[in-house]
Short mmCIF file of C-alpha atoms in Angstrom, two decimals:
data_model
loop_
_atom_site.label_atom_id
_atom_site.label_comp_id
_atom_site.label_asym_id
_atom_site.label_seq_id
_atom_site.Cartn_x
_atom_site.Cartn_y
_atom_site.Cartn_z
CA MET T 1 112.98 56.12 91.21
CA ASP T 2 115.99 54.16 89.94
CA ARG T 3 115.46 50.48 89.45
CA MET T 4 118.08 48.27 90.95
CA VAL T 5 119.58 46.01 88.29
CA ILE T 6 121.59 42.97 89.28
CA PRO T 7 124.74 43.26 87.11
CA TRP T 8 125.16 39.55 86.39
CA LEU T 9 121.49 39.16 85.46
CA LYS T 10 121.68 41.88 82.82
CA ASN T 11 124.74 40.21 81.30
CA LEU T 12 123.19 36.74 81.51
CA PHE T 13 120.18 37.80 79.43
CA ALA T 14 122.43 39.44 76.82
CA ILE T 15 124.48 36.29 76.14
CA THR T 16 123.69 34.41 72.94
CA ALA T 17 126.61 31.95 73.10
CA PHE T 18 125.01 29.38 75.40
CA PHE T 19 125.02 25.79 74.13
CA THR T 20 127.78 26.44 71.62
CA THR T 21 130.73 24.08 71.40
CA CYS T 22 133.52 24.49 73.92
CA GLU T 23 136.59 25.85 72.12
CA VAL T 24 138.90 23.68 74.23
CA HIS T 25 136.86 20.49 73.71
CA PRO T 26 135.35 20.82 70.20
CA ASN T 27 134.94 17.06 69.70
CA GLU T 28 133.22 16.34 73.01
CA SER T 29 129.42 16.43 72.87
CA LYS T 30 128.97 16.89 76.63
CA TYR T 31 131.13 20.01 76.78
CA GLU T 32 128.71 22.60 75.47
CA ARG T 33 128.84 25.97 77.16
CA ASN T 34 125.91 25.98 79.57
CA MET T 35 127.44 27.32 82.80
CA PHE T 36 127.56 30.93 83.96
CA CYS T 37 129.61 32.30 86.85
CA LEU T 38 127.82 34.93 88.91
CA ASP T 39 131.09 36.10 90.44
CA CYS T 40 133.01 36.55 87.18
CA ASN T 41 129.99 37.80 85.21
CA ASP T 42 131.65 36.85 81.94
CA ASN T 43 131.11 34.47 79.04
CA PRO T 44 129.46 31.07 79.42
CA PHE T 45 131.69 28.03 79.83
CA SER T 46 131.51 24.25 79.81
CA ARG T 47 131.43 22.04 82.89
CA PHE T 48 135.14 21.33 82.44
CA PHE T 49 136.00 24.86 83.61
CA LYS T 50 133.77 24.77 86.68
CA LYS T 51 136.31 22.87 88.78
CA SER T 52 139.43 24.42 87.33
CA HIS T 53 138.54 28.12 86.96
CA HIS T 54 135.42 28.68 89.07
CA LYS T 55 135.97 26.28 91.97
CA ASP T 56 134.75 28.51 94.80
CA HIS T 57 132.48 30.74 92.72
CA ARG T 58 128.71 30.88 92.51
CA VAL T 59 127.90 29.09 89.25
CA ILE T 60 124.56 28.38 87.64
CA GLN T 61 123.77 25.89 84.90
CA VAL T 62 121.50 27.09 82.12
CA ILE T 63 119.04 24.52 80.79
CA VAL T 64 116.26 24.63 78.22
CA VAL T 65 112.98 22.97 79.08
#
């Protein structure tokens, strides 16, 4: 039996770049990369890009507790 793997979930767990500094906003402390777009299934991004590049996409915010 094949297990069904959600493509974005596999990629999400493989990413090690969360909480790194945003390349566009290196001097801003609140612009760490902690967002992930389920539709794009790509690299993490800062909250700045949520409105400009992922406006109508399904986006999750990754937090550490």
